[in-house]
Amino acid sequence: MRTLLRLKRLMPEVRWTMWQNRSCSNSSTQSLESNTSILKHLISKITATGPISVAEYMREALTNPVAVFSQLKAVLGETDISVHLVEVSPKLSQFQAECLTGDKAQTCNDDQPAYRSGTTHTGLPIYWYHRIEDVPRGFSVFLAHEFFDALPIHKFQRTEKGWREVMVDIDPESPEKLRFVVSHSPTLASSIFIQNNEGRQHVEVCPDGGVIVQKLASRIAEDGGAALIVDYGHDGTKTDTFRGFKGHQLHNVLEAPGMADLTADVDFSYLRKMTGNEVTCLGPITQRSFLKNMGIDSRLQVLLRNCHDPSTRAQFIHSYDMLINPEKMGHRFQFFSVLNRGRLAQYKGMQKNTASLPVAGFAELDVR
């Protein structure tokens, strides 16, 4: 929150852009007919054109059409704040609008960049867009929570003949099922996305994520602001992370397409490389480290001191453990930030050897 106070003094407008692109977050809302329709669509597509990439499979399965605000307002006072969400699923945007605005959201005209707009319960203007390009330019703080891990990936396997792409094909023994196969020859993707110094045997690359983070970095470099990306991920070390979830349980990624949530861990080393040289990147660091830097221990102690209900105290402690325990969410979630270079620049009057200003969450909290 200290960083937000600094933004208030520097800029007259703070724009928040939040991303969420899953159409299958709650599989119970999906019908069996939808699952069958998407599977038939995929089988027809593969029959007509041959095996498809994992990226194309994820894109079809995830996007096929077949509270905090009140506290933020209090912190930033009279600063002009607006909220902008990039959401590719019309159904999810409608659900978000109902949660955030009640009956105050409305559909925008086709000649407007936003396709939906409204006012939150706390009085903040809020807009929905299909693409980051449609969000108005200006000083912005971007939040991407579990966004990049749902973007389509390409999967590659090292073979005796070189890198080959992992594809999705029809199972010849069961024509109504899908299976993974390795391409017989190099594909355009395997020729472009594999680095010459790659040492892993299996690699997942998310080109869509690279394009988006490039656009994000360009905006931050030109207009100011920052981005905070929070996701399951790694720093270029993991290999096969593509998985599915249905009803909060692991699920075969090639079964019931459209009925399960598909995800792959974010390669933050790839995102860092794609941001270029005009911005500064911090992290990734674990959720445990980030929250401790933000003072979660002190916050817990304050809550416990002011709470005398045993069940509520137990819930606080349980939630704290879930967030920071390395065996739970403490190490599974990673925090990564993209900043305007001016944020870490030496200010006029500072000594040359003075350390750059700390960034909340990525530097230890001074509680003196």
Short mmCIF file of C-alpha atoms in Angstrom, two decimals:
data_model
loop_
_atom_site.label_atom_id
_atom_site.label_comp_id
_atom_site.label_asym_id
_atom_site.label_seq_id
_atom_site.Cartn_x
_atom_site.Cartn_y
_atom_site.Cartn_z
CA MET A 1 0.00 0.00 0.00
CA ARG A 2 2.98 2.32 0.48
CA THR A 3 3.63 2.09 -3.24
CA LEU A 4 0.06 3.11 -3.98
CA LEU A 5 0.43 6.20 -1.84
CA ARG A 6 3.47 7.15 -3.86
CA LEU A 7 1.47 6.75 -7.08
CA LYS A 8 -1.14 9.13 -5.73
CA ARG A 9 1.40 11.88 -5.32
CA LEU A 10 2.95 11.34 -8.73
CA MET A 11 -0.05 10.95 -11.01
CA PRO A 12 -3.59 12.36 -11.13
CA GLU A 13 -5.10 9.12 -12.42
CA VAL A 14 -4.46 5.51 -11.48
CA ARG A 15 -5.96 2.92 -13.81
CA TRP A 16 -6.21 -0.70 -12.73
CA THR A 17 -6.39 -3.40 -15.35
CA MET A 18 -7.23 -6.89 -14.15
CA TRP A 19 -7.06 -9.97 -16.33
CA GLN A 20 -9.00 -13.18 -16.16
CA ASN A 21 -9.62 -15.35 -19.19
CA ARG A 22 -10.96 -18.70 -18.06
CA SER A 23 -14.34 -19.80 -19.26
CA CYS A 24 -14.20 -23.03 -17.25
CA SER A 25 -13.41 -21.83 -13.72
CA ASN A 26 -16.54 -23.52 -12.43
CA SER A 27 -17.03 -26.75 -14.36
CA SER A 28 -20.43 -27.31 -12.78
CA THR A 29 -21.82 -24.51 -14.93
CA GLN A 30 -20.87 -26.33 -18.11
CA SER A 31 -23.34 -28.76 -19.67
CA LEU A 32 -22.59 -32.23 -20.96
CA GLU A 33 -23.88 -31.10 -24.34
CA SER A 34 -21.18 -28.42 -24.46
CA ASN A 35 -18.49 -31.01 -23.75
CA THR A 36 -19.78 -33.30 -26.49
CA SER A 37 -20.04 -30.40 -28.94
CA ILE A 38 -16.46 -29.25 -28.39
CA LEU A 39 -15.11 -32.81 -28.63
CA LYS A 40 -16.96 -33.36 -31.92
CA HIS A 41 -15.63 -30.01 -33.16
CA LEU A 42 -12.06 -31.02 -32.29
CA ILE A 43 -12.37 -34.44 -33.90
CA SER A 44 -13.80 -32.90 -37.06
CA LYS A 45 -11.00 -30.35 -37.14
CA ILE A 46 -8.27 -32.95 -36.69
CA THR A 47 -9.90 -35.21 -39.29
CA ALA A 48 -9.90 -32.38 -41.80
CA THR A 49 -6.50 -30.80 -41.15
CA GLY A 50 -4.44 -33.32 -39.17
CA PRO A 51 -3.06 -33.17 -35.60
CA ILE A 52 -3.32 -29.82 -33.84
CA SER A 53 -0.86 -28.19 -31.46
CA VAL A 54 -1.43 -28.25 -27.71
CA ALA A 55 -1.80 -24.47 -27.88
CA GLU A 56 -4.69 -24.78 -30.33
CA TYR A 57 -6.29 -27.49 -28.20
CA MET A 58 -6.13 -25.27 -25.08
CA ARG A 59 -7.51 -22.29 -26.97
CA GLU A 60 -10.49 -24.30 -28.21
CA ALA A 61 -11.17 -25.93 -24.84
CA LEU A 62 -10.90 -22.75 -22.78
CA THR A 63 -12.38 -20.02 -24.96
CA ASN A 64 -14.69 -21.77 -27.38
CA PRO A 65 -18.07 -19.93 -27.19
CA VAL A 66 -20.11 -23.46 -27.77
CA ALA A 67 -13.67 -5.71 -1.96
CA VAL A 68 -10.69 -4.41 -1.99
CA PHE A 69 -12.04 -1.46 -4.02
CA SER A 70 -13.42 0.32 -0.98
CA GLN A 71 -10.06 0.06 0.81
CA LEU A 72 -8.26 1.27 -2.31
CA LYS A 73 -10.54 4.30 -2.50
CA ALA A 74 -9.83 5.12 1.13
CA VAL A 75 -6.07 4.93 0.60
CA LEU A 76 -5.96 6.99 -2.59
CA GLY A 77 -8.47 9.60 -1.47
CA GLU A 78 -9.65 11.81 -4.33
CA THR A 79 -7.35 10.25 -6.93
CA ASP A 80 -9.26 9.49 -10.13
CA ILE A 81 -9.38 5.68 -10.25
CA SER A 82 -11.02 3.45 -12.81
CA VAL A 83 -10.98 -0.32 -13.22
CA HIS A 84 -10.48 -2.05 -16.57
CA LEU A 85 -10.87 -5.81 -17.02
CA VAL A 86 -9.67 -7.74 -20.05
CA GLU A 87 -12.06 -10.70 -20.27
CA VAL A 88 -12.50 -12.90 -23.35
CA SER A 89 -15.47 -14.84 -22.01
CA PRO A 90 -18.81 -12.98 -22.33
CA LYS A 91 -20.42 -15.30 -19.79
CA LEU A 92 -17.71 -14.67 -17.21
CA SER A 93 -17.83 -10.92 -17.80
CA GLN A 94 -21.56 -11.00 -17.13
CA PHE A 95 -20.96 -12.90 -13.90
CA GLN A 96 -18.22 -10.45 -12.90
CA ALA A 97 -20.53 -7.53 -13.62
CA GLU A 98 -23.23 -8.99 -11.40
CA CYS A 99 -20.76 -9.47 -8.56
CA LEU A 100 -19.07 -6.08 -8.89
CA THR A 101 -21.90 -3.78 -9.91
CA GLY A 102 -25.18 -5.54 -9.24
CA ASP A 103 -27.65 -4.17 -11.79
CA LYS A 104 -25.53 -1.14 -12.72
CA ALA A 105 -23.57 -2.66 -15.63
CA GLN A 106 -24.68 -2.15 -19.21
CA THR A 107 -23.63 -3.19 -22.70
CA CYS A 108 -21.69 -0.56 -24.65
CA ASN A 109 -22.21 0.44 -28.27
CA ASP A 110 -20.11 -1.30 -30.90
CA ASP A 111 -18.23 1.93 -31.66
CA GLN A 112 -16.79 2.03 -28.13
CA PRO A 113 -13.60 0.17 -27.14
CA ALA A 114 -15.26 -1.36 -24.06
CA TYR A 115 -18.07 -3.89 -24.57
CA ARG A 116 -19.46 -3.54 -21.04
CA SER A 117 -19.31 -0.80 -18.41
CA GLY A 118 -20.74 0.04 -15.03
CA THR A 119 -20.04 1.33 -11.55
CA THR A 120 -18.85 -0.81 -8.65
CA HIS A 121 -20.65 -0.95 -5.33
CA THR A 122 -18.04 1.49 -4.03
CA GLY A 123 -18.52 3.99 -6.85
CA LEU A 124 -15.57 3.16 -9.12
CA PRO A 125 -16.09 3.23 -12.92
CA ILE A 126 -15.43 -0.22 -14.35
CA TYR A 127 -15.08 -1.39 -17.97
CA TRP A 128 -14.67 -4.69 -19.81
CA TYR A 129 -12.56 -5.24 -22.95
CA HIS A 130 -11.71 -8.11 -25.27
CA ARG A 131 -8.07 -7.05 -25.79
CA ILE A 132 -5.39 -5.14 -23.93
CA GLU A 133 -5.10 -2.88 -27.00
CA ASP A 134 -8.61 -1.59 -26.35
CA VAL A 135 -7.84 -0.35 -22.84
CA PRO A 136 -7.29 3.46 -22.89
CA ARG A 137 -3.68 4.57 -22.59
CA GLY A 138 -2.42 6.21 -19.42
CA PHE A 139 -0.60 5.56 -16.19
CA SER A 140 -1.79 2.08 -15.15
CA VAL A 141 -1.28 -0.60 -12.57
CA PHE A 142 -1.82 -4.02 -14.15
CA LEU A 143 -2.84 -7.05 -12.09
CA ALA A 144 -2.67 -10.50 -13.68
CA HIS A 145 -3.78 -13.14 -11.20
CA GLU A 146 -3.83 -16.70 -12.57
CA PHE A 147 -4.06 -15.25 -16.06
CA PHE A 148 -0.89 -16.36 -17.83
CA ASP A 149 -1.13 -20.00 -16.71
CA ALA A 150 -4.35 -20.41 -18.71
CA LEU A 151 -2.94 -19.09 -21.99
CA PRO A 152 -2.28 -21.69 -24.72
CA ILE A 153 1.14 -23.32 -24.75
CA HIS A 154 3.15 -25.22 -27.34
CA LYS A 155 4.85 -28.40 -26.09
CA PHE A 156 8.18 -29.59 -27.50
CA GLN A 157 10.14 -32.80 -27.02
CA ARG A 158 13.84 -33.35 -27.69
CA THR A 159 14.35 -36.41 -29.94
CA GLU A 160 17.29 -38.09 -31.68
CA LYS A 161 16.38 -36.07 -34.78
CA GLY A 162 16.13 -32.76 -32.92
CA TRP A 163 13.24 -30.85 -31.40
CA ARG A 164 9.76 -31.97 -32.34
CA GLU A 165 6.40 -30.51 -31.35
CA VAL A 166 3.95 -32.52 -29.25
CA MET A 167 0.59 -32.58 -31.05
CA VAL A 168 -2.98 -33.68 -30.28
CA ASP A 169 -4.35 -36.40 -32.55
CA ILE A 170 -7.21 -38.92 -32.69
CA ASP A 171 -6.56 -42.21 -30.92
CA PRO A 172 -6.66 -44.86 -33.70
CA GLU A 173 -7.79 -47.52 -31.22
CA SER A 174 -10.63 -45.35 -29.96
CA PRO A 175 -11.82 -42.83 -32.60
CA GLU A 176 -13.84 -40.85 -30.05
CA LYS A 177 -10.79 -40.15 -27.90
CA LEU A 178 -7.72 -37.94 -28.31
CA ARG A 179 -4.04 -38.66 -27.66
CA PHE A 180 -0.64 -36.95 -27.72
CA VAL A 181 1.76 -37.63 -30.59
CA VAL A 182 5.19 -36.29 -31.52
CA SER A 183 5.43 -34.65 -34.93
CA HIS A 184 7.50 -36.56 -37.49
CA SER A 185 9.20 -33.42 -38.77
CA PRO A 186 9.93 -29.93 -37.41
CA THR A 187 6.99 -27.54 -37.22
CA LEU A 188 7.14 -23.80 -37.63
CA ALA A 189 6.72 -23.44 -33.86
CA SER A 190 9.56 -25.84 -33.03
CA SER A 191 11.81 -23.93 -35.42
CA ILE A 192 11.02 -20.55 -33.85
CA PHE A 193 10.47 -20.96 -30.13
CA ILE A 194 13.30 -23.26 -28.99
CA GLN A 195 16.45 -21.45 -27.85
CA ASN A 196 19.82 -22.73 -29.05
CA ASN A 197 21.11 -23.12 -25.49
CA GLU A 198 18.03 -24.98 -24.19
CA GLY A 199 19.14 -27.79 -21.88
CA ARG A 200 15.81 -29.36 -20.97
CA GLN A 201 14.37 -32.44 -22.66
CA HIS A 202 10.80 -31.14 -22.67
CA VAL A 203 9.82 -27.49 -23.05
CA GLU A 204 6.56 -25.55 -22.91
CA VAL A 205 6.37 -22.14 -24.59
CA CYS A 206 3.48 -19.67 -24.39
CA PRO A 207 3.71 -17.27 -27.37
CA ASP A 208 0.46 -15.53 -26.41
CA GLY A 209 1.94 -14.75 -23.01
CA GLY A 210 5.05 -13.34 -24.66
CA VAL A 211 3.00 -11.05 -26.91
CA ILE A 212 0.86 -9.82 -24.01
CA VAL A 213 3.81 -9.09 -21.73
CA GLN A 214 5.48 -7.20 -24.60
CA LYS A 215 2.42 -4.97 -24.95
CA LEU A 216 2.27 -4.54 -21.22
CA ALA A 217 5.95 -3.60 -21.03
CA SER A 218 5.55 -1.11 -23.88
CA ARG A 219 2.71 0.64 -22.08
CA ILE A 220 4.59 0.77 -18.80
CA ALA A 221 7.70 2.16 -20.52
CA GLU A 222 5.75 4.86 -22.38
CA ASP A 223 2.95 5.74 -19.96
CA GLY A 224 4.39 4.80 -16.57
CA GLY A 225 3.01 2.39 -14.03
CA ALA A 226 3.73 -1.20 -13.11
CA ALA A 227 2.46 -4.76 -13.42
CA LEU A 228 2.13 -7.49 -10.83
CA ILE A 229 1.81 -11.03 -12.15
CA VAL A 230 0.80 -13.71 -9.66
CA ASP A 231 0.68 -17.28 -10.88
CA TYR A 232 1.84 -20.84 -10.68
CA GLY A 233 5.24 -20.77 -12.32
CA HIS A 234 8.99 -21.28 -12.44
CA ASP A 235 12.10 -19.52 -13.67
CA GLY A 236 12.90 -21.69 -16.69
CA THR A 237 13.49 -24.92 -14.77
CA LYS A 238 10.35 -27.06 -15.12
CA THR A 239 9.37 -29.22 -18.08
CA ASP A 240 5.99 -30.97 -18.35
CA THR A 241 3.47 -28.91 -16.34
CA PHE A 242 0.37 -29.07 -18.60
CA ARG A 243 -2.50 -30.39 -16.48
CA GLY A 244 -6.25 -30.30 -16.09
CA PHE A 245 -8.56 -29.82 -13.12
CA LYS A 246 -12.21 -30.71 -12.79
CA GLY A 247 -14.07 -30.33 -9.52
CA HIS A 248 -10.76 -29.33 -7.88
CA GLN A 249 -9.30 -32.73 -8.82
CA LEU A 250 -6.59 -33.58 -11.36
CA HIS A 251 -8.16 -34.47 -14.68
CA ASN A 252 -6.85 -35.94 -17.95
CA VAL A 253 -6.24 -32.90 -20.16
CA LEU A 254 -7.50 -34.68 -23.27
CA GLU A 255 -10.75 -35.93 -21.74
CA ALA A 256 -13.98 -33.92 -21.75
CA PRO A 257 -12.57 -30.82 -23.49
CA GLY A 258 -14.43 -27.73 -22.39
CA MET A 259 -15.44 -29.30 -19.08
CA ALA A 260 -12.11 -28.97 -17.28
CA ASP A 261 -9.77 -26.13 -16.37
CA LEU A 262 -6.51 -26.42 -18.35
CA THR A 263 -3.35 -24.86 -17.04
CA ALA A 264 0.43 -24.85 -17.44
CA ASP A 265 2.97 -23.26 -15.11
CA VAL A 266 4.23 -19.86 -16.25
CA ASP A 267 7.84 -19.70 -17.42
CA PHE A 268 8.84 -16.35 -15.92
CA SER A 269 12.27 -16.51 -17.57
CA TYR A 270 10.46 -16.40 -20.92
CA LEU A 271 8.28 -13.47 -19.84
CA ARG A 272 11.35 -11.60 -18.60
CA LYS A 273 13.10 -12.13 -21.92
CA MET A 274 10.07 -10.91 -23.86
CA THR A 275 9.72 -7.63 -21.91
CA GLY A 276 12.85 -6.22 -23.59
CA ASN A 277 15.19 -3.57 -22.24
CA GLU A 278 12.82 -0.66 -21.61
CA VAL A 279 11.46 -1.89 -18.28
CA THR A 280 12.75 -3.48 -15.09
CA CYS A 281 11.63 -6.92 -13.94
CA LEU A 282 11.62 -8.18 -10.36
CA GLY A 283 11.16 -11.78 -9.30
CA PRO A 284 9.82 -14.29 -9.47
CA ILE A 285 9.75 -14.79 -5.72
CA THR A 286 7.58 -17.16 -3.76
CA GLN A 287 4.26 -16.11 -2.28
CA ARG A 288 5.73 -16.86 1.14
CA SER A 289 8.55 -14.36 0.62
CA PHE A 290 6.28 -11.73 -0.93
CA LEU A 291 3.68 -11.83 1.85
CA LYS A 292 6.32 -11.81 4.58
CA ASN A 293 7.92 -8.79 2.91
CA MET A 294 4.49 -7.16 2.94
CA GLY A 295 4.15 -7.73 6.69
CA ILE A 296 1.77 -10.68 6.91
CA ASP A 297 3.29 -11.75 10.25
CA SER A 298 2.62 -8.37 11.83
CA ARG A 299 -0.86 -8.31 10.34
CA LEU A 300 -1.67 -11.71 11.81
CA GLN A 301 -0.54 -10.62 15.26
CA VAL A 302 -2.78 -7.54 15.08
CA LEU A 303 -5.77 -9.66 14.05
CA LEU A 304 -5.17 -12.16 16.84
CA ARG A 305 -4.77 -9.46 19.47
CA ASN A 306 -8.11 -7.93 18.52
CA CYS A 307 -10.02 -11.19 18.16
CA HIS A 308 -11.35 -13.11 21.16
CA ASP A 309 -13.48 -15.70 19.38
CA PRO A 310 -11.62 -19.05 19.38
CA SER A 311 -13.08 -20.28 16.08
CA THR A 312 -12.22 -17.03 14.29
CA ARG A 313 -8.68 -17.07 15.69
CA ALA A 314 -8.28 -20.65 14.48
CA GLN A 315 -9.46 -19.62 11.02
CA PHE A 316 -6.90 -16.78 10.90
CA ILE A 317 -4.11 -19.19 11.77
CA HIS A 318 -5.33 -21.78 9.27
CA SER A 319 -5.53 -19.19 6.48
CA TYR A 320 -2.07 -17.86 7.34
CA ASP A 321 -0.63 -21.38 7.16
CA MET A 322 -2.34 -22.06 3.83
CA LEU A 323 -0.86 -18.88 2.33
CA ILE A 324 2.77 -19.19 3.45
CA ASN A 325 3.43 -22.87 4.17
CA PRO A 326 5.95 -24.10 1.55
CA GLU A 327 4.06 -27.41 1.34
CA LYS A 328 0.82 -25.58 0.51
CA MET A 329 0.56 -22.27 -1.37
CA GLY A 330 3.73 -20.68 0.01
CA HIS A 331 6.00 -21.93 -2.77
CA ARG A 332 3.46 -22.86 -5.43
CA PHE A 333 2.49 -19.28 -6.21
CA GLN A 334 5.11 -16.91 -7.62
CA PHE A 335 5.13 -13.10 -7.77
CA PHE A 336 6.69 -11.25 -10.71
CA SER A 337 6.71 -7.50 -11.36
CA VAL A 338 7.34 -5.28 -14.37
CA LEU A 339 8.23 -1.69 -13.54
CA ASN A 340 8.95 1.53 -15.36
CA ARG A 341 12.70 2.11 -15.14
CA GLY A 342 12.10 5.50 -13.54
CA ARG A 343 10.65 3.72 -10.50
CA LEU A 344 14.13 2.46 -9.57
CA ALA A 345 16.15 5.40 -10.90
CA GLN A 346 18.35 7.53 -8.70
CA TYR A 347 16.55 10.75 -7.78
CA LYS A 348 18.07 14.21 -7.91
CA GLY A 349 19.91 14.94 -4.70
CA MET A 350 20.52 11.28 -3.84
CA GLN A 351 24.09 10.12 -3.41
CA LYS A 352 25.41 8.02 -6.26
CA ASN A 353 25.97 4.95 -4.10
CA THR A 354 22.56 5.16 -2.46
CA ALA A 355 20.49 2.01 -2.89
CA SER A 356 17.46 2.34 -5.15
CA LEU A 357 14.07 2.71 -3.54
CA PRO A 358 12.61 -0.59 -2.29
CA VAL A 359 9.62 -2.11 -4.04
CA ALA A 360 6.87 -3.34 -1.72
CA GLY A 361 6.75 -7.13 -1.60
CA PHE A 362 10.11 -7.60 -3.33
CA ALA A 363 12.21 -6.13 -0.50
CA GLU A 364 12.17 -6.90 3.22
CA LEU A 365 9.72 -4.79 5.18
CA ASP A 366 11.29 -2.33 7.62
CA VAL A 367 8.97 -2.45 10.64
CA ARG A 368 10.96 -0.11 12.87
#
